[in-house]
PDB file of C-alpha atoms in Angstrom:
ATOM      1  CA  UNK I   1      15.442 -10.988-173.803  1.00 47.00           C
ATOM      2  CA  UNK I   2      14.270 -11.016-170.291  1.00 53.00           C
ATOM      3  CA  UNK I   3      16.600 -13.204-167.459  1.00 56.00           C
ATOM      4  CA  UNK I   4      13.710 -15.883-166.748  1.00 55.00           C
ATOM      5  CA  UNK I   5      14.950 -17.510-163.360  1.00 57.00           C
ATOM      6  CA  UNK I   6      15.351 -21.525-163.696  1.00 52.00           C
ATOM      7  CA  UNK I   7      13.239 -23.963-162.522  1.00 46.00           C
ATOM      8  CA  UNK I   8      14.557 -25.085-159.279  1.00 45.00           C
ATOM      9  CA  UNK I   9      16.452 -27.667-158.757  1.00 46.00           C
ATOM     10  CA  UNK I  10      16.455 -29.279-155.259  1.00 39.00           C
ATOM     11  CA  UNK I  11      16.980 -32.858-154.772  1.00 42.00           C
ATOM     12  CA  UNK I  12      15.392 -34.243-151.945  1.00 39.00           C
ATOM     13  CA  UNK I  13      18.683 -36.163-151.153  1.00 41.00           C
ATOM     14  CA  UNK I  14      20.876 -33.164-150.767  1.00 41.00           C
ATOM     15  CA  UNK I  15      20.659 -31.633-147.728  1.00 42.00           C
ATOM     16  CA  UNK I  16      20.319 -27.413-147.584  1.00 43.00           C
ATOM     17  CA  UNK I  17      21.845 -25.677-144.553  1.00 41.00           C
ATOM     18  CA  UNK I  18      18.830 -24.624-143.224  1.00 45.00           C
ATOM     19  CA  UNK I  19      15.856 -26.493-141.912  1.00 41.00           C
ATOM     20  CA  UNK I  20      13.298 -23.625-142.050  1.00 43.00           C
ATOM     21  CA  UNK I  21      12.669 -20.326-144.403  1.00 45.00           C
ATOM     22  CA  UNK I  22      14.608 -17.555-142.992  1.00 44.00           C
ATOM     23  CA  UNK I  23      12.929 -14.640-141.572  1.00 47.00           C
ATOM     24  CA  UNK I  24      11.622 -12.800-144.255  1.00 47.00           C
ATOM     25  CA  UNK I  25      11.585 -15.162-146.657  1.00 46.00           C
ATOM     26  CA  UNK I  26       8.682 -16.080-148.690  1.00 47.00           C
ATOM     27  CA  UNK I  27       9.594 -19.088-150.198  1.00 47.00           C
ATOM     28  CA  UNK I  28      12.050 -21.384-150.528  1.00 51.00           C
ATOM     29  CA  UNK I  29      15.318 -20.164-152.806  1.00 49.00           C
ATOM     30  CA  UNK I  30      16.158 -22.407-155.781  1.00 54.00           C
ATOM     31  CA  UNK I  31      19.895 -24.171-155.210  1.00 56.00           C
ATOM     32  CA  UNK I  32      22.011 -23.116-157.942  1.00 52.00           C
ATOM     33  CA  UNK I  33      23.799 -25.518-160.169  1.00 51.00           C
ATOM     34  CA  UNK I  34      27.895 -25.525-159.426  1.00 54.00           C
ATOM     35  CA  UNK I  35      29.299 -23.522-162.728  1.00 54.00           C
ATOM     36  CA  UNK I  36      30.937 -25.439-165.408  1.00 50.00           C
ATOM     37  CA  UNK I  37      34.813 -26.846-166.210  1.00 49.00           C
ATOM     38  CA  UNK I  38      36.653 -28.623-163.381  1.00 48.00           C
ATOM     39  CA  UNK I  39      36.109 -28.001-159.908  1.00 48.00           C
ATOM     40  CA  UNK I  40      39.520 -28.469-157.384  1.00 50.00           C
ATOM     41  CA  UNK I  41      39.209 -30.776-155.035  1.00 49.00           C
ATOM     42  CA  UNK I  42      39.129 -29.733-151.550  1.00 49.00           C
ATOM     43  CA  UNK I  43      42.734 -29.507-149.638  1.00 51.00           C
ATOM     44  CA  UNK I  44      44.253 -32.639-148.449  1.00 52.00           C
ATOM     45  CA  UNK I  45      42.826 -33.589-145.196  1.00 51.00           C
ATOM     46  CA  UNK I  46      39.982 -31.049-144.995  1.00 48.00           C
ATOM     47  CA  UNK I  47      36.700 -31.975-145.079  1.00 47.00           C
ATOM     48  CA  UNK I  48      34.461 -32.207-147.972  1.00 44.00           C
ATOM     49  CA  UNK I  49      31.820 -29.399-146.428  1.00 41.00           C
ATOM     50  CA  UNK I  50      33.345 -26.695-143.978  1.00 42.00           C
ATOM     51  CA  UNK I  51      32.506 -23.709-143.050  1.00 44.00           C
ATOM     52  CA  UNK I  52      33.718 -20.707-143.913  1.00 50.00           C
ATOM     53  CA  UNK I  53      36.777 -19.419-141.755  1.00 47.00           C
ATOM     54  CA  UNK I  54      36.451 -16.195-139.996  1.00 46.00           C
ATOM     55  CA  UNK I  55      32.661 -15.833-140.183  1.00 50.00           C
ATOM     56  CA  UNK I  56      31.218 -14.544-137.098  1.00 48.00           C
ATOM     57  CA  UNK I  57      28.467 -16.675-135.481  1.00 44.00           C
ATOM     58  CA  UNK I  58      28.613 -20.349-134.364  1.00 41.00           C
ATOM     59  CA  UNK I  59      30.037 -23.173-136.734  1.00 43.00           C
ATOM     60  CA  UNK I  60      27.292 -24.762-138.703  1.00 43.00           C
ATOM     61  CA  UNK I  61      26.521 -28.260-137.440  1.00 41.00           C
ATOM     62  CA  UNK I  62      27.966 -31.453-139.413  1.00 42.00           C
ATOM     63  CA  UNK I  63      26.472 -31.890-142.694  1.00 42.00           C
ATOM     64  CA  UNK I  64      25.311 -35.401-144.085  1.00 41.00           C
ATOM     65  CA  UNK I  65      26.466 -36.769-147.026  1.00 40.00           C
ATOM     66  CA  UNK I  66      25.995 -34.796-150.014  1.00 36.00           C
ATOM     67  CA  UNK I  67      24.440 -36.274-153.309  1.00 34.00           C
ATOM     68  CA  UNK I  68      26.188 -35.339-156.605  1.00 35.00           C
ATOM     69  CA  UNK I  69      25.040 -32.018-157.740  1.00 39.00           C
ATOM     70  CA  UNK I  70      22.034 -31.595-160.138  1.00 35.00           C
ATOM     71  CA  UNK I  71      23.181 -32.286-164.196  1.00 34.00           C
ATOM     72  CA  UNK I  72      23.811 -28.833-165.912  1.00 36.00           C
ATOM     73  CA  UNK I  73      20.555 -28.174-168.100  1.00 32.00           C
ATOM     74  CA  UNK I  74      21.109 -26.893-171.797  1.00 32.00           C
ATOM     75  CA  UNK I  75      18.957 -24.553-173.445  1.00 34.00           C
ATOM     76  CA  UNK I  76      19.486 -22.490-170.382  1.00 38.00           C
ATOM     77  CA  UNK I  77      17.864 -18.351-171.252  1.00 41.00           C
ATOM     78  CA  UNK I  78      20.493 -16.251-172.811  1.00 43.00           C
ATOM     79  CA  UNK I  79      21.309 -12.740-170.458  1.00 46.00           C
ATOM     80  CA  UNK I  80      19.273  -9.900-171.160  1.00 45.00           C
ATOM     81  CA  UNK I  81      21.429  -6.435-172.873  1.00 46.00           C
ATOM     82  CA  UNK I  82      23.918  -5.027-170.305  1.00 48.00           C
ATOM     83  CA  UNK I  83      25.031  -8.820-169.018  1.00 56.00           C
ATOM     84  CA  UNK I  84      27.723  -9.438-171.178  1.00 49.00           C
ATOM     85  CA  UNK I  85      30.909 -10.631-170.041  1.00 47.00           C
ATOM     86  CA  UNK I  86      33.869 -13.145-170.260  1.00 47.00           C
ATOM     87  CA  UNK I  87      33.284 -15.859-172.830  1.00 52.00           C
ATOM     88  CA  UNK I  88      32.240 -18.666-171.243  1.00 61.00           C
ATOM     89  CA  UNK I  89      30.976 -17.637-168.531  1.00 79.00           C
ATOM     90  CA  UNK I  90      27.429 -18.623-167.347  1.00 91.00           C
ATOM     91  CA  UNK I  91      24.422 -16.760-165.613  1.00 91.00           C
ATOM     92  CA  UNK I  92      21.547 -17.807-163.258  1.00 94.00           C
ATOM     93  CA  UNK I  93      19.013 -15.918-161.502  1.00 94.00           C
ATOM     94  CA  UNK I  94      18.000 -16.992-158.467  1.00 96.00           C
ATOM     95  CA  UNK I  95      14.648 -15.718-157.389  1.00 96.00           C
ATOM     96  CA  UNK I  96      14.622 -13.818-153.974  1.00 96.00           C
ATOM     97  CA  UNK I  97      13.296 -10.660-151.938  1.00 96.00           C
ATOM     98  CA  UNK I  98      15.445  -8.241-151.412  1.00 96.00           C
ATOM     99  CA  UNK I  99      15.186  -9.134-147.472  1.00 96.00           C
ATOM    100  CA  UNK I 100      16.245 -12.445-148.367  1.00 97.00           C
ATOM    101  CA  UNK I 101      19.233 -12.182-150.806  1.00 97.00           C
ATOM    102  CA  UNK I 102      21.943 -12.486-148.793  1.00 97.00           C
ATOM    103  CA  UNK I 103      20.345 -15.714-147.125  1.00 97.00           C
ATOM    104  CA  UNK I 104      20.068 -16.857-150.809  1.00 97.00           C
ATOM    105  CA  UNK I 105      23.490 -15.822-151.869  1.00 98.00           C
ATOM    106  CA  UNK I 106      24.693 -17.784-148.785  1.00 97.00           C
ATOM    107  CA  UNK I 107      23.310 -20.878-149.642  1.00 97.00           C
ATOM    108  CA  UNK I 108      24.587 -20.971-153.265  1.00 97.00           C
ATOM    109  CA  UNK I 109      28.087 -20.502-151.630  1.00 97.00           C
ATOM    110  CA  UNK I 110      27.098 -23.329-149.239  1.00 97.00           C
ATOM    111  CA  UNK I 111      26.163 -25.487-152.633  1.00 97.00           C
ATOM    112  CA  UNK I 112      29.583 -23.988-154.541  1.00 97.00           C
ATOM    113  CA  UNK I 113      31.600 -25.381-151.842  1.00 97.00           C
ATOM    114  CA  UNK I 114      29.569 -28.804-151.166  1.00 97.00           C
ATOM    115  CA  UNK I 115      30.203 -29.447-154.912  1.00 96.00           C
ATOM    116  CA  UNK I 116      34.235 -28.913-154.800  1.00 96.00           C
ATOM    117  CA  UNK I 117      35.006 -25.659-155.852  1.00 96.00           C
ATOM    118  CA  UNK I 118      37.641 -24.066-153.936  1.00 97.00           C
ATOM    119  CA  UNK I 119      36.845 -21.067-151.176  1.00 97.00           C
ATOM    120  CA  UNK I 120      39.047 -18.483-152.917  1.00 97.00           C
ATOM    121  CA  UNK I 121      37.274 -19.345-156.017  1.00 97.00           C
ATOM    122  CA  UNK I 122      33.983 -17.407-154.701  1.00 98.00           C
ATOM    123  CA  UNK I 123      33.444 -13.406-154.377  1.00 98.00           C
ATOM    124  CA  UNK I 124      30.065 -12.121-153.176  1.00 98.00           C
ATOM    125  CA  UNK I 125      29.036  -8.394-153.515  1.00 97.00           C
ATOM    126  CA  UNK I 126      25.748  -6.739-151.986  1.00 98.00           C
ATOM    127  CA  UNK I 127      24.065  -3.983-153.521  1.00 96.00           C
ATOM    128  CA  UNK I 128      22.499  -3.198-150.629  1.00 96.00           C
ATOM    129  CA  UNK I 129      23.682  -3.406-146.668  1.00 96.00           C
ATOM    130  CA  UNK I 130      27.226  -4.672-146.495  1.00 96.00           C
ATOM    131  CA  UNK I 131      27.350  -8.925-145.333  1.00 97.00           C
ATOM    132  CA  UNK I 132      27.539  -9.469-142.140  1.00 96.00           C
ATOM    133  CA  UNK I 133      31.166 -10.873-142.568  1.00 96.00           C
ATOM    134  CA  UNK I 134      32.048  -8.304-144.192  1.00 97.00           C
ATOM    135  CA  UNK I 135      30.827  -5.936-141.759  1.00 96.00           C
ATOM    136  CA  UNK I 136      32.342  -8.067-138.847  1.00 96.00           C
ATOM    137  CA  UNK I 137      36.059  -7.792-140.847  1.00 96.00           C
ATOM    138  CA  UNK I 138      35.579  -4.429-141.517  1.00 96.00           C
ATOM    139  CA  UNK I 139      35.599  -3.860-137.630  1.00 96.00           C
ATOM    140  CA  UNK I 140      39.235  -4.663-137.295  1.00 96.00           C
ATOM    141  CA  UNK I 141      40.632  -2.068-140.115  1.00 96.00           C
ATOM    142  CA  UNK I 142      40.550  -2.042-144.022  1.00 96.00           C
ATOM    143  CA  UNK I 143      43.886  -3.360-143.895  1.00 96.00           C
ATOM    144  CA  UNK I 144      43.512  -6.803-142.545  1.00 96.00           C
ATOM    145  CA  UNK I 145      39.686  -6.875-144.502  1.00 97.00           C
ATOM    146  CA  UNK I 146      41.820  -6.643-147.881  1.00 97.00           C
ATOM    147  CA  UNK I 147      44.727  -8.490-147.198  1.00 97.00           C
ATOM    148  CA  UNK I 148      42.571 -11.183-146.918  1.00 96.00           C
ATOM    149  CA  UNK I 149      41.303 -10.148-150.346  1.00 97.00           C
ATOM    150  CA  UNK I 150      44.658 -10.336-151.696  1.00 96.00           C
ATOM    151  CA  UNK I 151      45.556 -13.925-150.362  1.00 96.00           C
ATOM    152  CA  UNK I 152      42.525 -15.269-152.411  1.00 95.00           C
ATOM    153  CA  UNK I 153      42.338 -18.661-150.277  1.00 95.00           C
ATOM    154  CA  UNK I 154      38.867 -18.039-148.912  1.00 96.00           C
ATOM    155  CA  UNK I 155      35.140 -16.958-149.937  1.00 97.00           C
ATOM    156  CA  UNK I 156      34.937 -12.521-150.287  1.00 98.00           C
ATOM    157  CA  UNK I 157      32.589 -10.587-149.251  1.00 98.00           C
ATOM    158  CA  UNK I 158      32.467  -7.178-150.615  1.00 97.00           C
ATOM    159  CA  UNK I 159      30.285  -4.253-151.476  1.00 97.00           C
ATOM    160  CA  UNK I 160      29.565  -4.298-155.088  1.00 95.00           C
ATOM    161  CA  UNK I 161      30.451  -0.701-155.315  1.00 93.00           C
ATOM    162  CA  UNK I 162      34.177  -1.566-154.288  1.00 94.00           C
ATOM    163  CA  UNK I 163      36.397  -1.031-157.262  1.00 91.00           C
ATOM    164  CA  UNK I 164      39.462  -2.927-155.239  1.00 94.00           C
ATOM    165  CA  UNK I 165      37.284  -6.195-155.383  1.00 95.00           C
ATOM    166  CA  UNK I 166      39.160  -8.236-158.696  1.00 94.00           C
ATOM    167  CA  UNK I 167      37.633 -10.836-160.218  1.00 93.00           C
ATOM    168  CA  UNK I 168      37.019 -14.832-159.695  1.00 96.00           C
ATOM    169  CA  UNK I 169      36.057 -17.744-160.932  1.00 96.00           C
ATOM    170  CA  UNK I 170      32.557 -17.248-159.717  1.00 97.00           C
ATOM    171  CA  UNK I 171      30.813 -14.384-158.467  1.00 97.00           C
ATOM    172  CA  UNK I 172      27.632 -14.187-156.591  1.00 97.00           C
ATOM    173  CA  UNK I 173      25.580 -11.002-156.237  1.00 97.00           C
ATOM    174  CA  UNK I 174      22.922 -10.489-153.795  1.00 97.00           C
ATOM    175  CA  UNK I 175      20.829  -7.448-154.907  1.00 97.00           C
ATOM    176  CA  UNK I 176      20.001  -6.777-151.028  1.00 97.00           C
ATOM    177  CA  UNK I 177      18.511  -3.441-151.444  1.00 94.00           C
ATOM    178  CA  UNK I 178      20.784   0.035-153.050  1.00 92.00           C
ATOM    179  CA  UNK I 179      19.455   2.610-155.848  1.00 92.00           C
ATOM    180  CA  UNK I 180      18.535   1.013-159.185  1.00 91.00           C
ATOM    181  CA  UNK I 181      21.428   3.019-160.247  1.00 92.00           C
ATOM    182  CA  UNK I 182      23.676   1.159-158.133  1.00 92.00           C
ATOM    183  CA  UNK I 183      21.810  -2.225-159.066  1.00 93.00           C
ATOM    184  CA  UNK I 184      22.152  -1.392-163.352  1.00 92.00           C
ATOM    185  CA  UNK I 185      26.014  -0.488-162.353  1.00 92.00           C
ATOM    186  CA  UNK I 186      26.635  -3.785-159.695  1.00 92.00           C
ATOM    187  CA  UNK I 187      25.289  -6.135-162.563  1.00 92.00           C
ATOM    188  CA  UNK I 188      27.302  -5.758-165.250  1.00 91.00           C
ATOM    189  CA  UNK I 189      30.604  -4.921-163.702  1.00 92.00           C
ATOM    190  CA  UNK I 190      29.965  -8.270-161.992  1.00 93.00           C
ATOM    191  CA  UNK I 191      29.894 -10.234-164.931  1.00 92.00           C
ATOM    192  CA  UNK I 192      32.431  -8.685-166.094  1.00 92.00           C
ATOM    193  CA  UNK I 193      34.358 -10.342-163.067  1.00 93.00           C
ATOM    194  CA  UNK I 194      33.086 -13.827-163.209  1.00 94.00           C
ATOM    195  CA  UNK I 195      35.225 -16.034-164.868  1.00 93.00           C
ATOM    196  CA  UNK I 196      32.925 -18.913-164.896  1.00 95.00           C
ATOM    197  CA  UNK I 197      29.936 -18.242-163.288  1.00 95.00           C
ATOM    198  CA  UNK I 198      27.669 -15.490-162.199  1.00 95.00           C
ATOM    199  CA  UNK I 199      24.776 -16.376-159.317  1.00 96.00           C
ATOM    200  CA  UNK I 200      21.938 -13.190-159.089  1.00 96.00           C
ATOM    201  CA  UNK I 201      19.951 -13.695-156.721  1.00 97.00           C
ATOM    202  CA  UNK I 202      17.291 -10.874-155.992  1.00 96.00           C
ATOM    203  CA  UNK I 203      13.752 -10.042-157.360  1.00 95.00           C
ATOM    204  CA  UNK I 204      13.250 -10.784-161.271  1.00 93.00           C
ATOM    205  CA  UNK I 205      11.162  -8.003-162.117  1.00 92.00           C
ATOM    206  CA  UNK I 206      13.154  -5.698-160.358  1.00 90.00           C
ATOM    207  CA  UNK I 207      16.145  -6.594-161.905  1.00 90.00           C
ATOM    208  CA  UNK I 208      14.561  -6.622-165.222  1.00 88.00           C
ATOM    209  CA  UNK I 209      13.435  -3.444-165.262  1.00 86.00           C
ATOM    210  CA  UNK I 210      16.971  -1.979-164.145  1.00 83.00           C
ATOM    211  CA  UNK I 211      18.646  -3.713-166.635  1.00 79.00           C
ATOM    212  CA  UNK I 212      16.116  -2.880-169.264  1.00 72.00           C
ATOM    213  CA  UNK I 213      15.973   1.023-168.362  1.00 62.00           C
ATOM    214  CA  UNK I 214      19.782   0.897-168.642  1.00 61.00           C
ATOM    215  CA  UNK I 215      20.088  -0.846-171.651  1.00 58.00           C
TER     216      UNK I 215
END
């Protein structure tokens, strides 16, 4: 059965961490809803949005108060062959270019943490050129970049051909460019690594057809 992206679901109330389309982008990206089962709560005495630790480029500004996060939907379309994974764990597809994945993977983490789940919770892989952060972590050694793996108390950024990257909670997977061959491979071992949720975000067809020709 084809993956048929969900409606989107933005609420006017809830504030998105960018005021304008990203370069590159034709339209706006669809928030994802937070995955299912209990969410921690944020760490005594931090606040309820922050930004990522360690990301290069200046702190994003203060962020309003957030309205409670869209209700999950039921009757949601089942993962095509070749996404199957850990019990429970849910899909969505969230339409993108490939020029415009990352921005869109970014902004589901944005959502993930806005809606309580916990930093360390969250791995993102790219199929395609490696995220910025990762990139920028990368530049002091392999050592520090996945030690910081291993301590598990912030959001991962990884290629999604790196074999050392273990599973979460939730993974998100930006399909930023790469072979279809490294696309049909990224996919699956991805779910395979989500423990609750797993956030594509890329073009549909294109994925489609990948999974379907590997199927």
């Amino acid at each position: 059965m084809p993956l048929i992206p969900e409606e989107p679901q933005i609420h006017e109330s809830v504030p998105g961490p960018r005021a304008t389309p990203a370069a590159g982008r034709t339209a706006p990206t669809p928030r994802p809803v937070p995955g299912p089962g209990p969410r921690p709560a944020p760490p005594r005495g931090a606040p309820a949005s922050s930004a990522r630790p360690g990301k290069p480029g200046p702190a994003a500004p203060p962020r309003g108060p957030v309205a409670a996060p869209p209700a999950q939907r039921t009757g949601s379309p089942q993962p095509p062959a070749g996404l199957t994974g850990t019990a429970g764990a849910q899909l969505q597809l969230i339409p993108a270019p490939a020029a415009g994945a990352v921005d869109a993977a970014d902004e589901a983490v944005d959502l993930l943490l806005d809606s309580g789940r916990a930093p360390g919770d969250i791995l993102v892989l790219t199929t395609g050129e490696t995220h910025p952060w990762a990139a920028h972590e990368l530049s002091f050694g392999e050592a520090s970049y996945w030690a910081q793996h291993d301590a598990a108390d912030d959001v991962f950024y990884a290629d999604a051909t790196a074999e050392r990257a273990t599973g979460r909670p939730v993974v998100v997977v930006a399909v930023n460019g790469g072979t279809d061959e490294v696309t049909a491979r990224a996919l699956p071992t991805a779910m395979a690594r989500a423990g609750a949720l797993l956030i594509v975000c890329g073009d549909p067809q294109r994925i489609n057809s990948v999974l379907g020709a590997n199927a």
